Amino acid sequence: MLIAMDGPAASGKGTLAKMLAEHYGLAHLDTGSLYRAVARDVIVAGDSLDDENAAVHAAQALDTGTLNDPGLRTPEVGQAAAKVAKIGAVREALHRLQRAFASKPEGAIIEGRDIGTVVCPEADVKLFVEASTRVRAERRYKELLEAGHGISYDEIHAQIAARDEADRSRKISPLKPAQDALLLDTSDLGIEAAFEAAIKLIDTALLPR
Ligand code: CDP
């Protein structure tokens, strides 16, 4: 079984995807970490984020063993990821890794921005996870506070709104629900309730017609 999960920043899709992967026994890929890792590698190499060649080189040379680096989760790297994510050749290199992951015989759950629309249009189920900007900013603020990052709620709110706008309006692979995606709004749902709602949507979609 292949599940595609998309949605804007801090919509809760990461936590949900991990829980669903465990529940259904699927391998899990957070594709945001690939874009974040490319951005990190450009920064670490001392190259400019506007240098497209440097970003493409970083994407082609990406070491997927480094995706659990906690340094990927900073707001700066999130912003930088949205920058390199606009470059077609970066996306191509990372799409190759994502498609290889999607073809795992045991099935997979892959989360990102363009999984249902571009990377895995053949997915058995497509979920689009949403939440209001306020709720998402609150969630990310709490997460970053717990991880020891000193950043204000207002800054986080502004950053998330700007990143959403960049992701939604870019020419290549913009963030949007696939036509056949199932929508899940988690604004008023805690993580357990969101998990239950997602399982219900997925199991219903998989019923034989
Ligand atoms: O964790 P959060 O929801 O804040 O973001 P993320 O999923 O780690 O993604 C970081 C950035 O990578 C996004 O804002 C997008 O610009 C980019 N991205 C993308 O373009 N396509 C994907 N499939 C996943 C992420």
Tab-separated table of C-alpha atoms and ligand atoms in Angstrom:
chain	number	residue	atom	x	y	z
A	1	MET	CA	0.000	0.000	0.000
A	2	LEU	CA	1.231	3.464	-0.865
A	3	ILE	CA	-0.084	6.485	1.058
A	4	ALA	CA	0.688	10.033	-0.094
A	5	MET	CA	0.341	12.771	2.494
A	6	ASP	CA	0.659	16.465	1.754
A	7	GLY	CA	-0.001	19.682	3.593
A	8	PRO	CA	1.426	23.045	4.654
A	9	ALA	CA	4.089	23.679	7.302
A	10	ALA	CA	3.352	22.352	10.800
A	11	SER	CA	-0.020	20.929	9.792
A	12	GLY	CA	0.713	17.866	11.939
A	13	LYS	CA	1.406	15.601	8.989
A	14	GLY	CA	4.832	14.524	10.266
A	15	THR	CA	3.567	13.160	13.570
A	16	LEU	CA	0.523	11.678	11.880
A	17	ALA	CA	2.594	10.011	9.165
A	18	LYS	CA	4.830	8.348	11.770
A	19	MET	CA	1.786	7.017	13.669
A	20	LEU	CA	0.126	5.799	10.477
A	21	ALA	CA	3.352	4.109	9.309
A	22	GLU	CA	3.463	2.197	12.581
A	23	HIS	CA	-0.250	1.340	12.434
A	24	TYR	CA	-0.167	0.004	8.866
A	25	GLY	CA	3.402	-1.412	9.008
A	26	LEU	CA	4.680	0.885	6.253
A	27	ALA	CA	8.074	2.499	5.697
A	28	HIS	CA	7.929	6.284	6.213
A	29	LEU	CA	9.668	9.099	4.332
A	30	ASP	CA	9.516	12.758	5.355
A	31	THR	CA	10.455	14.434	2.051
A	32	GLY	CA	10.741	17.835	3.761
A	33	SER	CA	13.901	16.501	5.417
A	34	LEU	CA	15.441	15.998	1.944
A	35	TYR	CA	14.891	19.660	0.999
A	36	ARG	CA	16.068	20.741	4.462
A	37	ALA	CA	19.224	18.599	4.110
A	38	VAL	CA	20.051	20.125	0.715
A	39	ALA	CA	19.659	23.611	2.231
A	40	ARG	CA	21.864	22.641	5.195
A	41	ASP	CA	24.575	21.314	2.879
A	42	VAL	CA	24.575	24.529	0.811
A	43	ILE	CA	24.904	26.602	4.006
A	44	VAL	CA	27.620	24.353	5.489
A	45	ALA	CA	29.611	24.514	2.234
A	46	GLY	CA	29.538	28.313	2.580
A	47	ASP	CA	27.649	28.728	-0.696
A	48	SER	CA	24.859	31.219	-1.305
A	49	LEU	CA	21.275	29.941	-1.273
A	50	ASP	CA	20.811	31.890	-4.502
A	51	ASP	CA	23.525	29.805	-6.177
A	52	GLU	CA	21.419	27.293	-8.133
A	53	ASN	CA	24.433	25.210	-9.203
A	54	ALA	CA	25.525	24.773	-5.593
A	55	ALA	CA	22.006	23.624	-4.602
A	56	VAL	CA	21.761	21.188	-7.517
A	57	HIS	CA	25.190	19.773	-6.655
A	58	ALA	CA	24.109	19.365	-3.003
A	59	ALA	CA	20.912	17.565	-4.083
A	60	GLN	CA	22.804	15.204	-6.376
A	61	ALA	CA	25.424	14.467	-3.692
A	62	LEU	CA	22.940	14.192	-0.787
A	63	ASP	CA	23.858	11.659	1.898
A	64	THR	CA	20.500	10.227	2.996
A	65	GLY	CA	22.175	8.918	6.148
A	66	THR	CA	22.098	12.483	7.527
A	67	LEU	CA	18.322	13.059	7.483
A	68	ASN	CA	17.902	12.657	11.247
A	69	ASP	CA	20.252	15.560	11.989
A	70	PRO	CA	18.425	17.757	14.586
A	71	GLY	CA	20.036	20.761	12.870
A	72	LEU	CA	17.538	20.270	10.027
A	73	ARG	CA	14.622	21.339	12.208
A	74	THR	CA	15.633	24.984	12.774
A	75	PRO	CA	13.438	27.793	11.355
A	76	GLU	CA	16.419	29.090	9.323
A	77	VAL	CA	16.876	25.759	7.567
A	78	GLY	CA	13.095	25.571	6.970
A	79	GLN	CA	13.178	28.944	5.207
A	80	ALA	CA	16.282	27.951	3.242
A	81	ALA	CA	14.611	24.651	2.223
A	82	ALA	CA	11.708	26.560	0.652
A	83	LYS	CA	14.292	28.492	-1.404
A	84	VAL	CA	16.126	25.476	-2.838
A	85	ALA	CA	12.760	23.704	-3.339
A	86	LYS	CA	11.960	26.184	-6.137
A	87	ILE	CA	14.795	24.869	-8.311
A	88	GLY	CA	13.654	22.320	-10.897
A	89	ALA	CA	16.896	20.314	-11.018
A	90	VAL	CA	16.970	20.078	-7.209
A	91	ARG	CA	13.437	18.677	-7.223
A	92	GLU	CA	14.336	16.234	-10.017
A	93	ALA	CA	17.271	14.805	-8.068
A	94	LEU	CA	15.163	14.466	-4.911
A	95	HIS	CA	12.172	13.037	-6.805
A	96	ARG	CA	14.418	10.188	-7.935
A	97	LEU	CA	15.101	9.249	-4.283
A	98	GLN	CA	11.418	9.584	-3.412
A	99	ARG	CA	10.252	7.367	-6.276
A	100	ALA	CA	12.774	4.675	-5.301
A	101	PHE	CA	11.348	4.797	-1.772
A	102	ALA	CA	7.772	4.615	-3.093
A	103	SER	CA	8.526	1.372	-4.904
A	104	LYS	CA	9.417	-0.516	-1.702
A	105	PRO	CA	7.647	-3.872	-1.821
A	106	GLU	CA	6.372	-3.505	1.775
A	107	GLY	CA	4.623	-0.242	0.860
A	108	ALA	CA	5.268	3.256	2.101
A	109	ILE	CA	3.820	6.436	3.480
A	110	ILE	CA	5.453	9.501	1.978
A	111	GLU	CA	4.770	13.033	3.191
A	112	GLY	CA	5.531	16.398	1.679
A	113	ARG	CA	4.001	19.044	-0.583
A	114	ASP	CA	3.728	17.395	-4.017
A	115	ILE	CA	3.493	13.678	-3.249
A	116	GLY	CA	-0.124	13.151	-4.338
A	117	THR	CA	0.182	15.525	-7.301
A	118	VAL	CA	3.637	14.833	-8.775
A	119	VAL	CA	5.752	12.206	-6.991
A	120	CYS	CA	3.168	9.441	-6.465
A	121	PRO	CA	-0.002	10.227	-8.429
A	122	GLU	CA	-0.646	6.460	-8.391
A	123	ALA	CA	-0.861	6.310	-4.557
A	124	ASP	CA	-3.650	4.131	-3.152
A	125	VAL	CA	-4.731	6.893	-0.779
A	126	LYS	CA	-3.925	10.612	-0.789
A	127	LEU	CA	-4.418	12.699	2.333
A	128	PHE	CA	-4.156	16.480	2.432
A	129	VAL	CA	-3.655	17.652	6.012
A	130	GLU	CA	-4.628	21.236	6.804
A	131	ALA	CA	-4.941	23.454	9.892
A	132	SER	CA	-5.418	27.181	10.378
A	133	THR	CA	-2.268	29.317	10.258
A	134	ARG	CA	-2.794	30.302	13.912
A	135	VAL	CA	-2.983	26.699	15.104
A	136	ARG	CA	0.030	25.678	13.021
A	137	ALA	CA	2.088	28.595	14.322
A	138	GLU	CA	1.151	27.651	17.914
A	139	ARG	CA	2.219	24.054	17.324
A	140	ARG	CA	5.541	25.003	15.752
A	141	TYR	CA	6.203	27.610	18.479
A	142	LYS	CA	5.744	24.959	21.189
A	143	GLU	CA	7.901	22.468	19.303
A	144	LEU	CA	10.761	24.950	18.858
A	145	LEU	CA	10.514	26.172	22.452
A	146	GLU	CA	10.839	22.595	23.672
A	147	ALA	CA	13.862	22.093	21.413
A	148	GLY	CA	15.484	25.169	22.990
A	149	HIS	CA	15.103	27.646	20.101
A	150	GLY	CA	14.473	31.218	21.234
A	151	ILE	CA	12.047	32.618	18.698
A	152	SER	CA	8.833	34.560	19.285
A	153	TYR	CA	5.347	33.368	18.359
A	154	ASP	CA	4.894	36.361	16.037
A	155	GLU	CA	8.077	35.539	14.154
A	156	ILE	CA	7.026	31.918	13.726
A	157	HIS	CA	3.575	32.972	12.534
A	158	ALA	CA	5.095	35.315	9.940
A	159	GLN	CA	7.615	32.708	8.777
A	160	ILE	CA	4.993	29.999	8.371
A	161	ALA	CA	2.665	32.313	6.447
A	162	ALA	CA	5.529	33.388	4.144
A	163	ARG	CA	6.706	29.797	3.551
A	164	ASP	CA	3.136	28.651	2.755
A	165	GLU	CA	2.780	31.478	0.274
A	166	ALA	CA	6.116	30.559	-1.372
A	167	ASP	CA	5.172	26.842	-1.491
A	168	ARG	CA	1.676	27.517	-2.879
A	169	SER	CA	2.675	30.033	-5.512
A	170	ARG	CA	5.832	28.464	-6.956
A	171	LYS	CA	5.709	27.359	-10.588
A	172	ILE	CA	7.074	23.835	-10.175
A	173	SER	CA	5.242	21.367	-7.916
A	174	PRO	CA	3.233	23.938	-5.936
A	175	LEU	CA	1.603	22.877	-2.683
A	176	LYS	CA	-2.001	21.919	-3.472
A	177	PRO	CA	-4.301	18.963	-2.855
A	178	ALA	CA	-4.478	16.363	-5.626
A	179	GLN	CA	-7.932	16.257	-7.229
A	180	ASP	CA	-8.635	12.936	-5.542
A	181	ALA	CA	-7.079	13.818	-2.162
A	182	LEU	CA	-9.029	13.339	1.062
A	183	LEU	CA	-8.968	16.482	3.184
A	184	LEU	CA	-8.249	16.345	6.896
A	185	ASP	CA	-8.458	19.587	8.867
A	186	THR	CA	-6.693	19.129	12.201
A	187	SER	CA	-7.300	22.686	13.533
A	188	ASP	CA	-9.630	21.427	16.253
A	189	LEU	CA	-8.160	17.951	16.663
A	190	GLY	CA	-5.535	16.742	19.130
A	191	ILE	CA	-3.040	14.237	17.770
A	192	GLU	CA	-5.015	11.148	18.896
A	193	ALA	CA	-8.251	12.477	17.367
A	194	ALA	CA	-6.416	13.362	14.140
A	195	PHE	CA	-4.940	9.843	14.045
A	196	GLU	CA	-8.396	8.267	14.485
A	197	ALA	CA	-9.850	10.520	11.779
A	198	ALA	CA	-7.015	9.655	9.368
A	199	ILE	CA	-7.467	5.914	9.920
A	200	LYS	CA	-11.186	6.248	9.262
A	201	LEU	CA	-10.554	8.132	6.000
A	202	ILE	CA	-7.904	5.657	4.835
A	203	ASP	CA	-9.828	2.506	5.750
A	204	THR	CA	-12.986	3.813	4.069
A	205	ALA	CA	-11.040	4.723	0.917
A	206	LEU	CA	-9.559	1.223	0.792
A	207	LEU	CA	-12.931	-0.586	1.044
A	208	PRO	CA	-13.656	-2.566	-2.114
A	209	ARG	CA	-16.257	-0.860	-4.268
B	1	CDP	O1	8.190	20.522	8.805
B	1	CDP	P1	7.520	21.565	7.977
B	1	CDP	O2	6.099	21.217	7.703
B	1	CDP	O3	7.701	22.938	8.503
B	1	CDP	O4	8.275	21.628	6.565
B	1	CDP	P2	8.972	20.456	5.778
B	1	CDP	O5	7.953	19.426	5.417
B	1	CDP	O6	10.182	19.977	6.508
B	1	CDP	O7	9.410	21.179	4.392
B	1	CDP	C1	10.345	22.241	4.358
B	1	CDP	C2	10.228	22.916	3.009
B	1	CDP	O8	10.662	21.998	1.993
B	1	CDP	C3	8.821	23.307	2.569
B	1	CDP	O9	8.424	24.584	3.025
B	1	CDP	C4	8.895	23.251	1.055
B	1	CDP	O10	9.362	24.440	0.514
B	1	CDP	C5	9.916	22.159	0.807
B	1	CDP	N1	9.274	20.881	0.413
B	1	CDP	C6	8.868	20.742	-0.912
B	1	CDP	O11	8.973	21.668	-1.705
B	1	CDP	N2	8.344	19.560	-1.351
B	1	CDP	C7	8.193	18.533	-0.511
B	1	CDP	N3	7.694	17.382	-0.987
B	1	CDP	C8	8.558	18.656	0.849
B	1	CDP	C9	9.097	19.861	1.288
